[in-house]
Short mmCIF file of C-alpha atoms in Angstrom, two decimals:
data_model
loop_
_atom_site.label_atom_id
_atom_site.label_comp_id
_atom_site.label_asym_id
_atom_site.label_seq_id
_atom_site.Cartn_x
_atom_site.Cartn_y
_atom_site.Cartn_z
CA UNK A 1 -24.67 -57.25 7.52
CA UNK A 2 -21.19 -56.23 6.43
CA UNK A 3 -18.32 -58.37 7.62
CA UNK A 4 -15.01 -57.36 9.14
CA UNK A 5 -13.06 -55.12 6.78
CA UNK A 6 -9.34 -54.47 6.74
CA UNK A 7 -7.38 -51.87 4.85
CA UNK A 8 -5.14 -51.86 3.00
CA UNK A 9 -5.17 -55.40 1.66
CA UNK A 10 -1.54 -55.32 0.56
CA UNK A 11 1.47 -53.31 1.69
CA UNK A 12 5.11 -53.29 0.71
CA UNK A 13 7.53 -51.52 3.03
CA UNK A 14 11.27 -51.44 3.57
CA UNK A 15 13.15 -52.24 6.75
CA UNK A 16 13.12 -49.46 9.31
CA UNK A 17 9.85 -47.94 8.13
CA UNK A 18 6.65 -47.99 10.10
CA UNK A 19 3.18 -49.11 9.04
CA UNK A 20 -0.41 -48.66 10.19
CA UNK A 21 -3.12 -51.21 9.48
CA UNK A 22 -6.83 -50.60 9.94
CA UNK A 23 -9.71 -52.87 10.95
CA UNK A 24 -13.44 -52.11 11.02
CA UNK A 25 -15.42 -54.67 13.01
CA UNK A 26 -18.90 -55.97 12.31
CA UNK A 27 -21.49 -53.39 13.30
CA UNK A 28 -22.31 -53.75 17.00
CA UNK A 29 -19.14 -55.67 17.82
CA UNK A 30 -17.02 -53.95 20.41
CA UNK A 31 -14.09 -56.37 20.75
CA UNK A 32 -11.32 -56.41 18.17
CA UNK A 33 -8.39 -58.82 18.25
CA UNK A 34 -5.30 -58.86 16.05
CA UNK A 35 -3.30 -61.86 14.88
CA UNK A 36 -0.11 -62.36 12.90
CA UNK A 37 0.06 -65.34 10.55
CA UNK A 38 3.37 -66.62 9.17
CA UNK A 39 4.26 -69.96 7.56
CA UNK A 40 6.67 -70.79 10.37
CA UNK A 41 4.75 -69.70 13.46
CA UNK A 42 1.17 -70.03 12.30
CA UNK A 43 -1.43 -67.75 13.84
CA UNK A 44 -0.27 -65.81 16.88
CA UNK A 45 -2.31 -63.45 19.04
CA UNK A 46 -1.11 -59.84 19.14
CA UNK A 47 -3.65 -57.97 21.28
CA UNK A 48 -7.31 -57.35 21.99
CA UNK A 49 -9.22 -54.11 22.46
CA UNK A 50 -12.62 -53.40 23.94
CA UNK A 51 -14.13 -49.96 24.48
CA UNK A 52 -10.85 -48.29 23.53
CA UNK A 53 -8.93 -50.28 26.16
CA UNK A 54 -6.32 -52.95 25.56
CA UNK A 55 -7.40 -55.88 27.69
CA UNK A 56 -4.99 -58.55 26.53
CA UNK A 57 -1.61 -58.68 24.85
CA UNK A 58 0.45 -61.46 23.28
CA UNK A 59 4.21 -61.96 23.34
CA UNK A 60 5.32 -59.43 20.78
CA UNK A 61 7.91 -56.67 21.13
CA UNK A 62 6.89 -53.11 21.90
CA UNK A 63 7.28 -52.21 18.23
CA UNK A 64 3.79 -53.63 17.82
CA UNK A 65 1.10 -51.38 19.18
CA UNK A 66 -2.55 -50.73 18.61
CA UNK A 67 -5.49 -48.62 19.52
CA UNK A 68 -9.24 -48.60 19.27
CA UNK A 69 -11.51 -45.69 18.57
CA UNK A 70 -14.90 -44.86 20.03
CA UNK A 71 -16.64 -46.37 16.98
CA UNK A 72 -14.79 -49.67 17.69
CA UNK A 73 -12.56 -49.36 14.64
CA UNK A 74 -9.03 -50.41 15.44
CA UNK A 75 -5.58 -49.72 14.10
CA UNK A 76 -2.33 -51.51 14.69
CA UNK A 77 1.07 -49.97 14.16
CA UNK A 78 4.42 -51.61 13.63
CA UNK A 79 7.45 -49.37 13.95
CA UNK A 80 11.01 -50.00 12.78
CA UNK A 81 9.97 -52.81 10.47
CA UNK A 82 12.10 -55.95 10.26
CA UNK A 83 12.16 -58.60 7.54
CA UNK A 84 10.53 -61.03 9.97
CA UNK A 85 7.47 -58.81 10.24
CA UNK A 86 6.40 -59.94 6.77
CA UNK A 87 3.12 -61.73 7.42
CA UNK A 88 -0.61 -61.77 6.96
CA UNK A 89 -2.18 -59.63 9.67
CA UNK A 90 -5.71 -60.61 10.56
CA UNK A 91 -8.21 -58.91 12.78
CA UNK A 92 -11.25 -60.50 14.33
CA UNK A 93 -14.29 -59.04 15.99
CA UNK A 94 -16.83 -60.29 18.48
CA UNK A 95 -19.52 -58.76 20.62
CA UNK A 96 -17.58 -58.47 23.86
CA UNK A 97 -14.61 -60.82 23.53
CA UNK A 98 -15.07 -62.83 26.70
CA UNK A 99 -18.44 -64.56 26.52
CA UNK A 100 -19.17 -67.73 24.59
CA UNK A 101 -18.92 -65.83 21.36
CA UNK A 102 -17.93 -66.63 17.85
CA UNK A 103 -15.06 -64.60 16.44
CA UNK A 104 -15.31 -63.31 12.88
CA UNK A 105 -12.21 -62.60 10.86
CA UNK A 106 -11.47 -60.09 8.16
CA UNK A 107 -9.64 -60.82 4.87
CA UNK A 108 -6.30 -59.71 6.28
CA UNK A 109 -3.56 -57.30 5.27
CA UNK A 110 -0.55 -58.86 3.55
CA UNK A 111 2.57 -56.98 4.68
CA UNK A 112 5.83 -57.52 2.83
CA UNK A 113 9.01 -56.00 4.28
CA UNK A 114 11.94 -55.68 1.87
CA UNK B 1 0.18 -72.76 28.46
CA UNK B 2 -2.42 -74.01 25.98
CA UNK B 3 -1.09 -75.91 22.98
CA UNK B 4 -3.24 -77.03 20.07
CA UNK B 5 -2.20 -79.76 17.65
CA UNK B 6 -3.88 -80.82 14.43
CA UNK B 7 -3.47 -84.16 12.72
CA UNK B 8 -2.91 -84.87 9.88
CA UNK B 9 -0.95 -81.88 8.57
CA UNK B 10 -2.19 -82.64 5.05
CA UNK B 11 -4.83 -84.88 3.57
CA UNK B 12 -5.64 -85.71 -0.05
CA UNK B 13 -8.86 -87.58 -0.83
CA UNK B 14 -11.02 -88.33 -3.86
CA UNK B 15 -14.33 -86.55 -4.20
CA UNK B 16 -17.21 -88.14 -2.29
CA UNK B 17 -15.21 -89.48 0.63
CA UNK B 18 -16.18 -88.86 4.22
CA UNK B 19 -13.26 -87.60 6.27
CA UNK B 20 -12.23 -86.68 9.79
CA UNK B 21 -9.86 -83.94 10.88
CA UNK B 22 -8.42 -84.11 14.37
CA UNK B 23 -7.60 -81.39 16.88
CA UNK B 24 -6.12 -81.90 20.36
CA UNK B 25 -5.49 -79.39 23.12
CA UNK B 26 -3.41 -79.65 26.28
CA UNK B 27 -5.52 -77.61 28.72
CA UNK B 28 -9.03 -79.00 29.05
CA UNK B 29 -10.26 -75.82 30.79
CA UNK B 30 -11.37 -74.30 27.51
CA UNK B 31 -14.42 -72.10 27.15
CA UNK B 32 -15.16 -73.01 23.56
CA UNK B 33 -13.54 -74.41 20.45
CA UNK B 34 -13.95 -72.98 16.99
CA UNK B 35 -13.25 -74.51 13.58
CA UNK B 36 -12.24 -72.29 10.68
CA UNK B 37 -11.54 -72.66 7.00
CA UNK B 38 -8.87 -70.64 5.21
CA UNK B 39 -8.47 -70.44 1.45
CA UNK B 40 -4.99 -69.57 0.12
CA UNK B 41 -4.06 -65.97 0.88
CA UNK B 42 -7.44 -65.24 2.42
CA UNK B 43 -8.86 -64.62 5.88
CA UNK B 44 -10.57 -67.17 8.11
CA UNK B 45 -14.15 -68.29 7.67
CA UNK B 46 -15.83 -69.56 10.81
CA UNK B 47 -17.36 -72.99 10.31
CA UNK B 48 -18.53 -74.18 13.71
CA UNK B 49 -18.34 -73.03 17.32
CA UNK B 50 -18.69 -75.58 20.12
CA UNK B 51 -19.25 -74.33 23.64
CA UNK B 52 -17.57 -76.19 26.49
CA UNK B 53 -20.97 -77.48 27.65
CA UNK B 54 -21.77 -78.97 24.24
CA UNK B 55 -20.69 -82.27 22.72
CA UNK B 56 -21.19 -81.46 19.07
CA UNK B 57 -22.40 -79.00 16.48
CA UNK B 58 -23.63 -79.56 12.95
CA UNK B 59 -23.86 -77.36 9.90
CA UNK B 60 -24.78 -78.95 6.59
CA UNK B 61 -22.18 -81.57 5.72
CA UNK B 62 -20.00 -80.58 8.67
CA UNK B 63 -20.14 -82.02 12.17
CA UNK B 64 -17.76 -81.09 14.96
CA UNK B 65 -17.47 -82.87 18.28
CA UNK B 66 -15.79 -81.88 21.51
CA UNK B 67 -14.47 -84.11 24.30
CA UNK B 68 -12.95 -81.89 26.96
CA UNK B 69 -11.89 -84.75 29.21
CA UNK B 70 -9.64 -86.22 26.53
CA UNK B 71 -8.65 -82.83 25.08
CA UNK B 72 -9.94 -83.62 21.62
CA UNK B 73 -12.17 -82.23 18.92
CA UNK B 74 -12.94 -83.72 15.53
CA UNK B 75 -14.35 -82.17 12.37
CA UNK B 76 -16.26 -84.61 10.19
CA UNK B 77 -16.88 -83.68 6.56
CA UNK B 78 -19.41 -85.81 4.73
CA UNK B 79 -19.38 -86.43 0.98
CA UNK B 80 -16.36 -84.22 0.32
CA UNK B 81 -16.28 -81.97 -2.76
CA UNK B 82 -13.43 -80.22 -4.62
CA UNK B 83 -14.73 -76.93 -3.23
CA UNK B 84 -13.90 -78.18 0.27
CA UNK B 85 -10.19 -77.93 -0.57
CA UNK B 86 -8.69 -75.46 1.91
CA UNK B 87 -6.76 -75.29 5.18
CA UNK B 88 -8.83 -76.17 8.22
CA UNK B 89 -7.88 -74.65 11.56
CA UNK B 90 -9.14 -75.32 15.04
CA UNK B 91 -8.78 -72.78 17.83
CA UNK B 92 -9.37 -73.03 21.58
CA UNK B 93 -10.59 -70.15 23.69
CA UNK B 94 -9.69 -70.14 27.39
CA UNK B 95 -12.22 -67.52 28.47
CA UNK B 96 -11.72 -65.70 31.75
CA UNK B 97 -9.21 -62.88 31.37
CA UNK B 98 -7.85 -64.27 28.08
CA UNK B 99 -9.94 -61.67 26.32
CA UNK B 100 -10.21 -62.29 22.61
CA UNK B 101 -7.31 -64.72 22.51
CA UNK B 102 -7.71 -67.87 20.44
CA UNK B 103 -4.94 -70.45 20.45
CA UNK B 104 -4.68 -72.02 17.01
CA UNK B 105 -3.41 -75.32 15.71
CA UNK B 106 -1.13 -75.39 12.67
CA UNK B 107 -3.97 -76.51 10.43
CA UNK B 108 -4.77 -79.42 8.13
CA UNK B 109 -4.38 -78.79 4.40
CA UNK B 110 -7.20 -80.63 2.65
CA UNK B 111 -7.20 -81.41 -1.05
CA UNK B 112 -10.25 -83.03 -2.59
CA UNK B 113 -9.60 -84.14 -6.16
CA UNK B 114 -12.32 -84.87 -8.72
#
């Protein structure tokens, strides 16, 4: 069974640009969550999607947005990039996201903003 | 607001030692607690998931315990090996409407030297 996949693995952007990251969950998983990991703040929750609906959102500015498609694949978008957005972005999938379920993480996308 | 703390922040041990990593959380109303391993620059690998109704879980040389009343979880690693060197993270899940949201500790960096 294939794990969670994320593309691209590495990105370099400049301030002011926008970026789109993609996450494909484990087959059959319908919940996808996104996290930002930085050395200073650790792992912080961005948002969660289930059946194309955002059910939960963390404390991030509106520049961070996401969506989920009917096949459960998810994308997150960051507009007007800032230097502080440089981070490892991780997505996780689970069956439904609210039961006593294990979450499985992808390898992450390393975003560098210059 | 749930806060998760991990002690120690770093640990260096010789190969073969048994060791304990500690995780504490402020809100005992958790649904489950999950332990992860992260290798440098990589995603998270799930190690053990403990449901709120359980006291412990075991997988190979790993044993995790959960004491909700005291707000603590421990990860016990038996007969440590150099390949165990990584960052270990614990994460609490509140359940309910906190869809998909794990609250992470800052991690314990483990180094096992030959």
